[in-house]
Amino acid sequence: MGPGGAAPSGHVLAAWPERVEVLRVADLQPGQDLAAWLRGALAPPDDGCLCAVLLGYDAGRALERWPGTALEDPELPDAVVARYPAWLEAAGPAGPWRLCGRDERARARLEAWLAEAPPETPPTDAPGPLTSRMDRAAHRAAVLDVLDGIRAGDLYQANVARRLEARLPAASAPWLYRALRQQTPAAFGALWALADGLWLASASPECLLTWDAATRELHSHPIKGTRPRGVDPASDGHLADALLASPKDAAEHVMIVDLVRNDLGRVAVPGSVKVRVLAGLQTLPTVHHLVSDVQATARPDVDLVAALLALFPGGSITGAPKIAAMARIERVEGLRRGFYTGSFGLVWPDGRAAFNILIRTCVLARDRLLYQSGGGIVADSDPDVEWEETEHKARALERALDQLRGRPSPEPAPPRRPPASRPGPPSGRSRA
């Protein structure tokens, strides 16, 4: 089970939605808001369907106002909800798969597809080189701009990201996703064909929200604080220990945990917000992270949509104060984030839900691969160190692309067990 029993571990496979709703925030009707749109797209909640939900980062413009100065990508919607009358679940990618859903015709179609799926034909087009839309000098200028804002008292922290792009046909998404998962197994990963020529392939390790309608229990697992993996067990252990002992990373992490506590406090029973784990070590094949588990109990008048939008966009990928940080991000990054740092989630018909934060995420739009890599900037951040962190976070993608090119890539570092006194969040999530 996932945190607090709110969402099952394992994998979900769904196809042939009976309904798909797509939104661009600019198209919201007068008097309509994002919450109302989401509730309408998710209704009715008791018809036995599994709902897949995607909120792009810029869907946050429907919740809060900040200056719209960044360039927009016209190919990407701001929100998508799809309803699946049948789906498959399994503990692992090899199965065995369990057929779910009430619609017998949809179940039979999915079962027949699983039994008769044709052999996969790998793509023949090799990925192009991965290039950054923001060079090192521009990234330094962006970090220094945020540091100026911190010194002026406008904000305490902001997450600055840069976009990486490569030529890669969208049809390569399943193979790219498989390669990404081999490089960095993701507890909250997702692969989703949104439209012809538009795919989402996420290897996210971060949980924005788990929800259980029966118990009213909420969990969020913010990630903040990163070190690369070492080249051998000794250096790997040193890097992990240095992360755990770093005053800078601890301060940065606690700041975001406080922001998440405040966000949950807007929808929680007074006194129910608790930090179950603070700054636990989570070790992935290419990086170490600090992760916390923040828990709350939702008030009786709060539904899933209210809880989700109270947290969205996640504090770990915006900053503090959140709106000031988002305005600064808009100014220094120059491009709208699109799906990056938004959220993908599944809503089960029994009232459980789990949503990630879309980091370590690829968008394949026609023949373009888009990927963003970023990090949190605080008062004592070093621009050179911050640039290197974005490099570390893109390493798994580089290795995955090399795999598609047929080139050998370095083996991921051996796993290092987190200290028992500093556990990370429970692993396990689904894919759609």
Coordinates of C-alpha atoms in Angstrom, one line a residue:
M1 CA 0.0 0.0 0.0
G2 CA 1.0 3.6 -0.4
P3 CA 1.3 6.2 2.3
G4 CA -1.4 5.8 4.9
G5 CA -3.1 3.1 2.8
A6 CA -4.5 5.7 0.5
A7 CA -3.3 4.3 -2.8
P8 CA -2.2 0.9 -4.0
S9 CA 1.3 0.1 -4.9
G10 CA 2.1 -1.4 -8.3
H11 CA 1.0 -0.6 -11.8
V12 CA -2.1 0.4 -13.6
L13 CA -2.7 0.0 -17.3
A14 CA -5.8 1.6 -18.9
A15 CA -6.9 2.2 -22.5
W16 CA -10.0 3.3 -24.5
P17 CA -11.4 6.0 -22.3
E18 CA -15.1 6.6 -22.6
R19 CA -14.8 10.3 -22.1
V20 CA -11.9 12.8 -22.3
E21 CA -12.1 16.4 -21.1
V22 CA -9.5 18.9 -22.2
L23 CA -9.0 22.5 -20.8
R24 CA -7.0 25.5 -21.6
V25 CA -7.3 28.0 -18.8
A26 CA -7.9 30.9 -21.3
D27 CA -11.1 29.1 -22.4
L28 CA -12.7 29.0 -19.0
Q29 CA -16.2 30.5 -19.2
P30 CA -17.1 33.6 -17.1
G31 CA -18.0 32.5 -13.6
Q32 CA -16.3 29.1 -14.2
D33 CA -13.2 28.2 -12.2
L34 CA -10.7 25.3 -12.3
A35 CA -12.3 23.6 -9.3
A36 CA -15.8 23.5 -10.9
W37 CA -14.3 22.2 -14.2
L38 CA -12.5 19.4 -12.4
R39 CA -15.5 18.4 -10.4
G40 CA -17.6 18.3 -13.6
A41 CA -14.9 16.2 -15.4
L42 CA -14.6 13.8 -12.5
A43 CA -18.4 13.3 -12.1
P44 CA -20.2 11.1 -11.5
P45 CA -17.8 9.6 -8.9
D46 CA -19.7 6.4 -8.4
D47 CA -20.0 5.0 -11.9
G48 CA -17.1 2.5 -11.5
C49 CA -14.6 4.4 -13.7
L50 CA -11.0 5.0 -13.1
C51 CA -10.1 8.7 -13.8
A52 CA -6.7 9.8 -15.0
V53 CA -6.0 13.5 -14.3
L54 CA -3.3 15.8 -15.7
L55 CA -2.8 19.4 -14.5
G56 CA -0.1 21.3 -16.2
Y57 CA 1.9 23.8 -14.1
D58 CA 0.2 26.7 -15.9
A59 CA -3.2 25.5 -14.7
G60 CA -2.2 27.3 -11.6
R61 CA -3.0 30.5 -13.4
A62 CA -6.7 29.7 -12.8
L63 CA -6.0 29.7 -9.1
E64 CA -3.6 32.6 -8.5
R65 CA -2.6 35.6 -10.6
W66 CA 1.0 36.2 -11.5
P67 CA 2.5 38.2 -14.4
G68 CA 2.2 36.4 -17.7
T69 CA 5.5 37.2 -19.4
A70 CA 6.9 33.8 -20.4
L71 CA 6.5 32.3 -23.8
E72 CA 3.7 29.8 -24.2
D73 CA 3.7 26.4 -26.0
P74 CA 0.5 26.3 -28.0
E75 CA 0.6 22.5 -28.4
L76 CA 0.0 21.7 -24.7
P77 CA -3.3 21.8 -22.9
D78 CA -3.5 23.0 -19.2
A79 CA -5.6 20.1 -17.9
V80 CA -6.9 16.7 -19.1
V81 CA -9.3 14.2 -17.4
A82 CA -10.0 10.8 -18.9
R83 CA -12.5 8.3 -17.6
Y84 CA -11.7 4.6 -18.1
P85 CA -14.5 2.0 -17.7
A86 CA -12.0 -0.8 -17.4
W87 CA -8.4 -1.1 -16.4
L88 CA -5.7 -3.6 -15.3
E89 CA -3.7 -3.5 -12.1
A90 CA -0.6 -5.5 -11.1
A91 CA 1.9 -5.5 -8.3
G92 CA 4.7 -5.2 -10.9
P93 CA 5.2 -4.7 -14.6
A94 CA 5.5 -8.4 -15.3
G95 CA 2.0 -9.1 -13.8
P96 CA -0.1 -11.0 -13.1
W97 CA -2.6 -8.4 -14.2
R98 CA -6.0 -8.1 -12.5
L99 CA -9.0 -6.9 -14.6
C100 CA -10.9 -4.1 -12.9
G101 CA -14.1 -2.1 -13.7
R102 CA -17.8 -2.7 -13.9
D103 CA -18.3 -2.4 -17.7
E104 CA -18.3 -5.9 -19.0
R105 CA -17.8 -5.0 -22.7
A106 CA -14.8 -2.7 -21.8
R107 CA -13.4 -5.4 -19.6
A108 CA -13.6 -8.0 -22.4
R109 CA -12.0 -5.6 -24.9
L110 CA -9.1 -5.0 -22.6
E111 CA -8.7 -8.7 -21.7
A112 CA -8.6 -9.6 -25.4
W113 CA -6.0 -6.9 -26.1
L114 CA -3.8 -8.2 -23.3
A115 CA -4.0 -11.7 -24.6
E116 CA -3.4 -10.8 -28.3
A117 CA -1.2 -7.7 -28.1
P118 CA 1.1 -7.7 -31.2
P119 CA 4.9 -7.8 -30.8
E120 CA 6.4 -4.4 -30.2
T121 CA 8.4 -2.9 -33.0
P122 CA 11.2 -0.6 -31.7
P123 CA 11.7 2.8 -33.2
T124 CA 14.2 3.2 -36.0
D125 CA 14.8 7.0 -35.5
A126 CA 17.6 7.6 -33.0
P127 CA 17.2 10.6 -30.7
G128 CA 18.9 13.8 -31.6
P129 CA 21.4 15.6 -29.3
L130 CA 20.0 17.0 -26.1
T131 CA 20.4 20.8 -26.0
S132 CA 19.6 23.4 -23.3
R133 CA 17.4 26.4 -24.1
M134 CA 19.2 28.2 -21.3
D135 CA 23.0 28.2 -21.3
R136 CA 25.2 28.3 -18.3
A137 CA 25.5 32.1 -18.3
A138 CA 21.7 32.6 -18.6
H139 CA 21.2 30.1 -15.8
R140 CA 23.6 32.0 -13.6
A141 CA 21.8 35.2 -14.4
A142 CA 18.5 33.6 -13.4
V143 CA 19.9 32.3 -10.1
L144 CA 21.5 35.8 -9.3
D145 CA 18.1 37.4 -10.1
V146 CA 16.4 35.1 -7.5
L147 CA 19.2 35.9 -5.0
D148 CA 18.6 39.6 -5.5
G149 CA 14.9 39.0 -4.7
I150 CA 15.8 37.1 -1.6
R151 CA 18.2 39.8 -0.4
A152 CA 15.4 42.4 -1.0
G153 CA 13.0 40.4 1.1
D154 CA 10.6 39.6 -1.7
L155 CA 10.9 35.8 -1.2
Y156 CA 12.9 33.2 0.7
Q157 CA 13.2 30.5 -2.0
A158 CA 12.4 29.9 -5.6
N159 CA 12.8 26.9 -7.9
V160 CA 14.6 27.7 -11.1
A161 CA 14.5 25.2 -14.1
R162 CA 15.9 25.1 -17.6
R163 CA 14.4 23.3 -20.6
L164 CA 16.3 20.6 -22.5
E165 CA 15.1 19.6 -25.9
A166 CA 16.0 16.9 -28.4
R167 CA 14.6 15.6 -31.7
L168 CA 12.6 12.4 -31.0
P169 CA 9.3 11.2 -32.6
A170 CA 6.4 11.0 -30.2
A171 CA 5.9 7.3 -31.2
S172 CA 9.1 6.6 -29.3
A173 CA 7.6 7.5 -26.0
P174 CA 7.0 3.9 -24.7
W175 CA 10.6 2.9 -25.4
L176 CA 11.9 6.1 -23.8
Y177 CA 9.7 5.5 -20.7
R178 CA 11.0 1.9 -20.4
A179 CA 14.6 3.2 -20.7
L180 CA 13.9 5.9 -18.1
R181 CA 12.5 3.3 -15.7
Q182 CA 15.5 1.1 -16.1
Q183 CA 17.7 4.1 -15.2
T184 CA 15.6 5.5 -12.4
P185 CA 12.7 3.4 -11.1
A186 CA 10.0 5.8 -10.2
A187 CA 7.5 5.3 -7.4
F188 CA 5.1 7.8 -9.1
G189 CA 5.9 7.4 -12.8
A190 CA 3.4 7.6 -15.6
L191 CA 3.2 7.0 -19.4
W192 CA 0.1 8.5 -21.1
A193 CA -0.8 9.0 -24.8
L194 CA -2.8 12.2 -24.5
A195 CA -3.5 12.6 -28.2
D196 CA -2.0 11.8 -31.6
G197 CA 1.6 12.9 -31.5
L198 CA 1.5 14.0 -27.8
W199 CA 2.8 11.7 -25.0
L200 CA 3.7 12.2 -21.3
A201 CA 6.5 10.0 -20.0
S202 CA 7.3 10.7 -16.3
A203 CA 9.8 9.0 -14.0
S204 CA 8.7 11.1 -11.0
P205 CA 9.8 10.1 -7.5
E206 CA 7.6 12.8 -5.8
C207 CA 4.1 12.5 -4.4
L208 CA 2.0 15.7 -4.2
L209 CA -1.0 14.1 -2.6
T210 CA -2.6 10.8 -1.6
W211 CA -6.2 10.9 -0.6
D212 CA -8.6 8.4 1.0
A213 CA -12.2 9.4 1.0
A214 CA -13.1 6.8 3.6
T215 CA -10.6 7.9 6.3
R216 CA -10.3 11.5 5.1
E217 CA -6.5 11.1 5.4
L218 CA -4.2 13.2 3.3
H219 CA -0.4 12.8 2.7
S220 CA 2.1 14.8 0.8
H221 CA 5.8 13.9 0.4
P222 CA 7.8 17.0 -0.6
I223 CA 11.3 16.4 -2.0
K224 CA 13.9 19.1 -1.4
G225 CA 17.7 18.5 -1.2
T226 CA 19.8 16.6 -3.7
R227 CA 23.2 15.0 -4.1
P228 CA 24.5 12.9 -7.0
R229 CA 25.3 9.2 -6.5
G230 CA 28.9 8.2 -5.9
V231 CA 31.1 6.2 -8.2
D232 CA 31.7 3.5 -5.5
P233 CA 30.1 2.6 -2.2
A234 CA 32.5 4.8 -0.2
S235 CA 31.9 8.0 -2.2
D236 CA 28.2 7.2 -2.4
G237 CA 27.9 6.9 1.4
H238 CA 29.9 10.2 1.8
L239 CA 27.6 12.1 -0.5
A240 CA 24.5 10.7 1.2
D241 CA 25.9 11.6 4.7
A242 CA 26.9 15.1 3.5
L243 CA 23.3 15.7 2.3
L244 CA 21.9 14.6 5.6
A245 CA 24.4 16.8 7.5
S246 CA 24.0 19.9 5.3
P247 CA 22.6 22.9 7.1
K248 CA 21.7 24.6 3.8
D249 CA 19.7 21.6 2.5
A250 CA 18.0 21.2 5.9
A251 CA 16.9 24.8 6.0
E252 CA 15.7 24.6 2.4
H253 CA 13.8 21.4 3.1
V254 CA 12.2 22.6 6.3
M255 CA 11.0 25.8 4.6
I256 CA 9.1 23.7 2.0
V257 CA 7.7 21.4 4.6
D258 CA 6.3 24.4 6.4
L259 CA 4.8 25.6 3.2
V260 CA 3.1 22.2 2.6
R261 CA 1.9 22.2 6.2
N262 CA 0.3 25.6 5.6
D263 CA -1.3 24.4 2.4
L264 CA -2.7 21.3 4.0
G265 CA -3.9 23.4 7.0
R266 CA -6.3 25.3 4.6
V267 CA -8.3 22.1 4.2
A268 CA -7.5 20.1 7.3
V269 CA -9.2 19.5 10.7
P270 CA -7.5 21.9 13.1
G271 CA -4.6 20.2 14.8
S272 CA -4.5 17.3 12.4
V273 CA -1.5 18.4 10.3
K274 CA 1.6 16.4 11.4
V275 CA 5.1 15.7 10.0
R276 CA 5.5 11.9 10.2
V277 CA 9.0 11.9 8.7
L278 CA 11.2 15.0 8.4
A279 CA 14.0 15.0 5.8
G280 CA 14.4 11.3 5.4
L281 CA 16.9 10.0 2.9
Q282 CA 15.6 8.6 -0.4
T283 CA 18.2 7.0 -2.7
L284 CA 17.6 6.7 -6.4
P285 CA 20.0 5.3 -9.1
T286 CA 21.4 8.7 -10.0
V287 CA 20.7 10.9 -7.0
H288 CA 20.0 11.1 -3.3
H289 CA 17.1 13.2 -2.0
L290 CA 15.6 14.4 1.2
V291 CA 11.9 13.6 1.5
S292 CA 9.3 14.2 4.2
D293 CA 5.9 12.8 4.9
V294 CA 3.3 15.4 5.9
Q295 CA -0.1 14.0 7.0
A296 CA -3.5 15.6 7.7
T297 CA -7.2 14.8 8.1
A298 CA -9.5 16.6 5.7
R299 CA -12.4 18.6 7.1
P300 CA -15.9 17.1 6.4
D301 CA -16.6 19.9 3.9
V302 CA -13.5 19.2 1.8
D303 CA -13.5 17.0 -1.2
L304 CA -10.6 15.6 -3.3
V305 CA -10.6 18.6 -5.7
A306 CA -10.3 21.1 -2.8
A307 CA -7.5 19.2 -1.2
L308 CA -5.6 18.9 -4.5
L309 CA -5.9 22.5 -5.4
A310 CA -4.9 23.6 -1.9
L311 CA -1.5 22.0 -2.6
F312 CA -1.2 22.8 -6.3
P313 CA 1.3 23.7 -7.7
G314 CA 3.6 21.9 -5.2
G315 CA 5.7 24.0 -2.8
S316 CA 8.9 22.0 -3.6
I317 CA 8.9 23.1 -7.2
T318 CA 7.7 26.7 -6.7
G319 CA 9.1 28.3 -3.5
A320 CA 8.2 30.5 -0.6
P321 CA 6.1 32.6 -0.5
K322 CA 4.5 30.6 -3.2
I323 CA 3.0 33.4 -5.3
A324 CA 6.0 35.6 -5.1
A325 CA 8.2 32.6 -6.1
M326 CA 6.0 31.8 -9.1
A327 CA 6.1 35.4 -10.3
R328 CA 9.9 35.3 -10.1
I329 CA 10.0 31.9 -11.9
E330 CA 7.9 33.3 -14.7
R331 CA 10.4 36.2 -15.1
V332 CA 13.7 34.3 -15.1
E333 CA 12.8 31.1 -16.9
G334 CA 11.4 32.8 -20.0
L335 CA 9.3 29.8 -21.1
R336 CA 6.1 28.5 -19.6
R337 CA 6.6 25.2 -17.9
G338 CA 3.7 23.3 -19.5
F339 CA 3.3 19.9 -17.9
Y340 CA 6.6 20.1 -16.0
T341 CA 6.0 20.5 -12.2
G342 CA 2.3 20.1 -12.7
S343 CA 0.7 16.9 -11.5
F344 CA -0.6 13.6 -12.9
G345 CA -2.8 11.4 -10.8
L346 CA -5.3 8.5 -10.7
V347 CA -8.7 8.6 -8.9
W348 CA -10.2 5.2 -8.1
P349 CA -14.0 4.7 -8.0
D350 CA -13.8 3.8 -4.3
G351 CA -12.6 7.3 -3.4
R352 CA -8.8 6.8 -3.2
A353 CA -6.5 9.0 -5.3
A354 CA -2.8 9.5 -5.7
F355 CA -1.1 12.5 -7.5
N356 CA 2.6 13.0 -8.3
I357 CA 4.6 16.1 -9.1
L358 CA 5.8 16.0 -12.7
I359 CA 9.5 16.2 -12.3
R360 CA 11.9 13.9 -14.2
T361 CA 9.3 14.2 -16.9
C362 CA 9.4 14.1 -20.7
V363 CA 6.8 15.5 -23.0
L364 CA 6.9 14.2 -26.6
A365 CA 5.1 16.5 -29.0
R366 CA 5.2 15.4 -32.6
D367 CA 9.0 15.2 -33.2
R368 CA 10.1 17.2 -30.1
L369 CA 11.3 15.9 -26.7
L370 CA 10.9 18.4 -23.9
Y371 CA 12.4 18.0 -20.5
Q372 CA 13.1 20.4 -17.6
S373 CA 15.6 20.2 -14.8
G374 CA 15.7 22.6 -11.9
G375 CA 16.5 23.2 -8.2
G376 CA 15.7 25.4 -5.3
I377 CA 17.5 28.7 -4.8
V378 CA 18.0 30.0 -1.3
A379 CA 20.1 32.8 0.2
D380 CA 23.4 30.9 0.2
S381 CA 23.0 29.2 -3.1
D382 CA 26.0 29.0 -5.4
P383 CA 25.1 29.4 -9.1
D384 CA 27.8 26.9 -10.2
V385 CA 26.5 24.3 -7.7
E386 CA 22.9 24.9 -8.8
W387 CA 23.9 24.3 -12.5
E388 CA 25.6 21.1 -11.6
E389 CA 22.4 19.9 -9.7
T390 CA 20.4 20.4 -12.9
E391 CA 23.0 18.3 -14.7
H392 CA 22.7 15.5 -12.1
K393 CA 18.9 15.5 -12.4
A394 CA 19.1 15.1 -16.2
R395 CA 21.6 12.3 -16.1
A396 CA 19.0 9.5 -16.1
L397 CA 17.5 11.1 -19.3
E398 CA 20.9 11.2 -21.0
R399 CA 21.4 7.5 -20.2
A400 CA 18.0 6.6 -21.4
L401 CA 18.6 8.4 -24.7
D402 CA 21.9 6.7 -25.1
Q403 CA 20.1 3.4 -24.6
L404 CA 17.7 4.3 -27.5
R405 CA 20.7 5.2 -29.6
G406 CA 22.2 1.7 -28.9
R407 CA 25.1 3.1 -26.9
P408 CA 26.1 1.5 -23.6
S409 CA 25.5 3.8 -20.6
P410 CA 27.2 3.6 -17.2
E411 CA 25.5 1.2 -14.8
P412 CA 23.5 3.0 -12.1
A413 CA 25.3 3.1 -8.7
P414 CA 24.4 0.3 -6.3
P415 CA 21.5 1.1 -4.0
R416 CA 22.2 2.4 -0.5
R417 CA 19.8 1.5 2.3
P418 CA 18.5 4.6 4.0
P419 CA 19.3 4.8 7.8
A420 CA 16.5 3.2 9.8
S421 CA 16.0 6.4 11.8
R422 CA 15.5 8.5 8.7
P423 CA 13.1 6.6 6.5
G424 CA 11.9 7.9 3.2
P425 CA 8.2 7.5 2.1
P426 CA 6.8 4.1 1.2
S427 CA 7.6 3.1 -2.4
G428 CA 5.0 2.0 -5.0
R429 CA 2.8 3.8 -7.4
S430 CA 0.9 3.2 -10.5
R431 CA 1.4 4.0 -14.1
A432 CA -1.3 4.8 -16.7

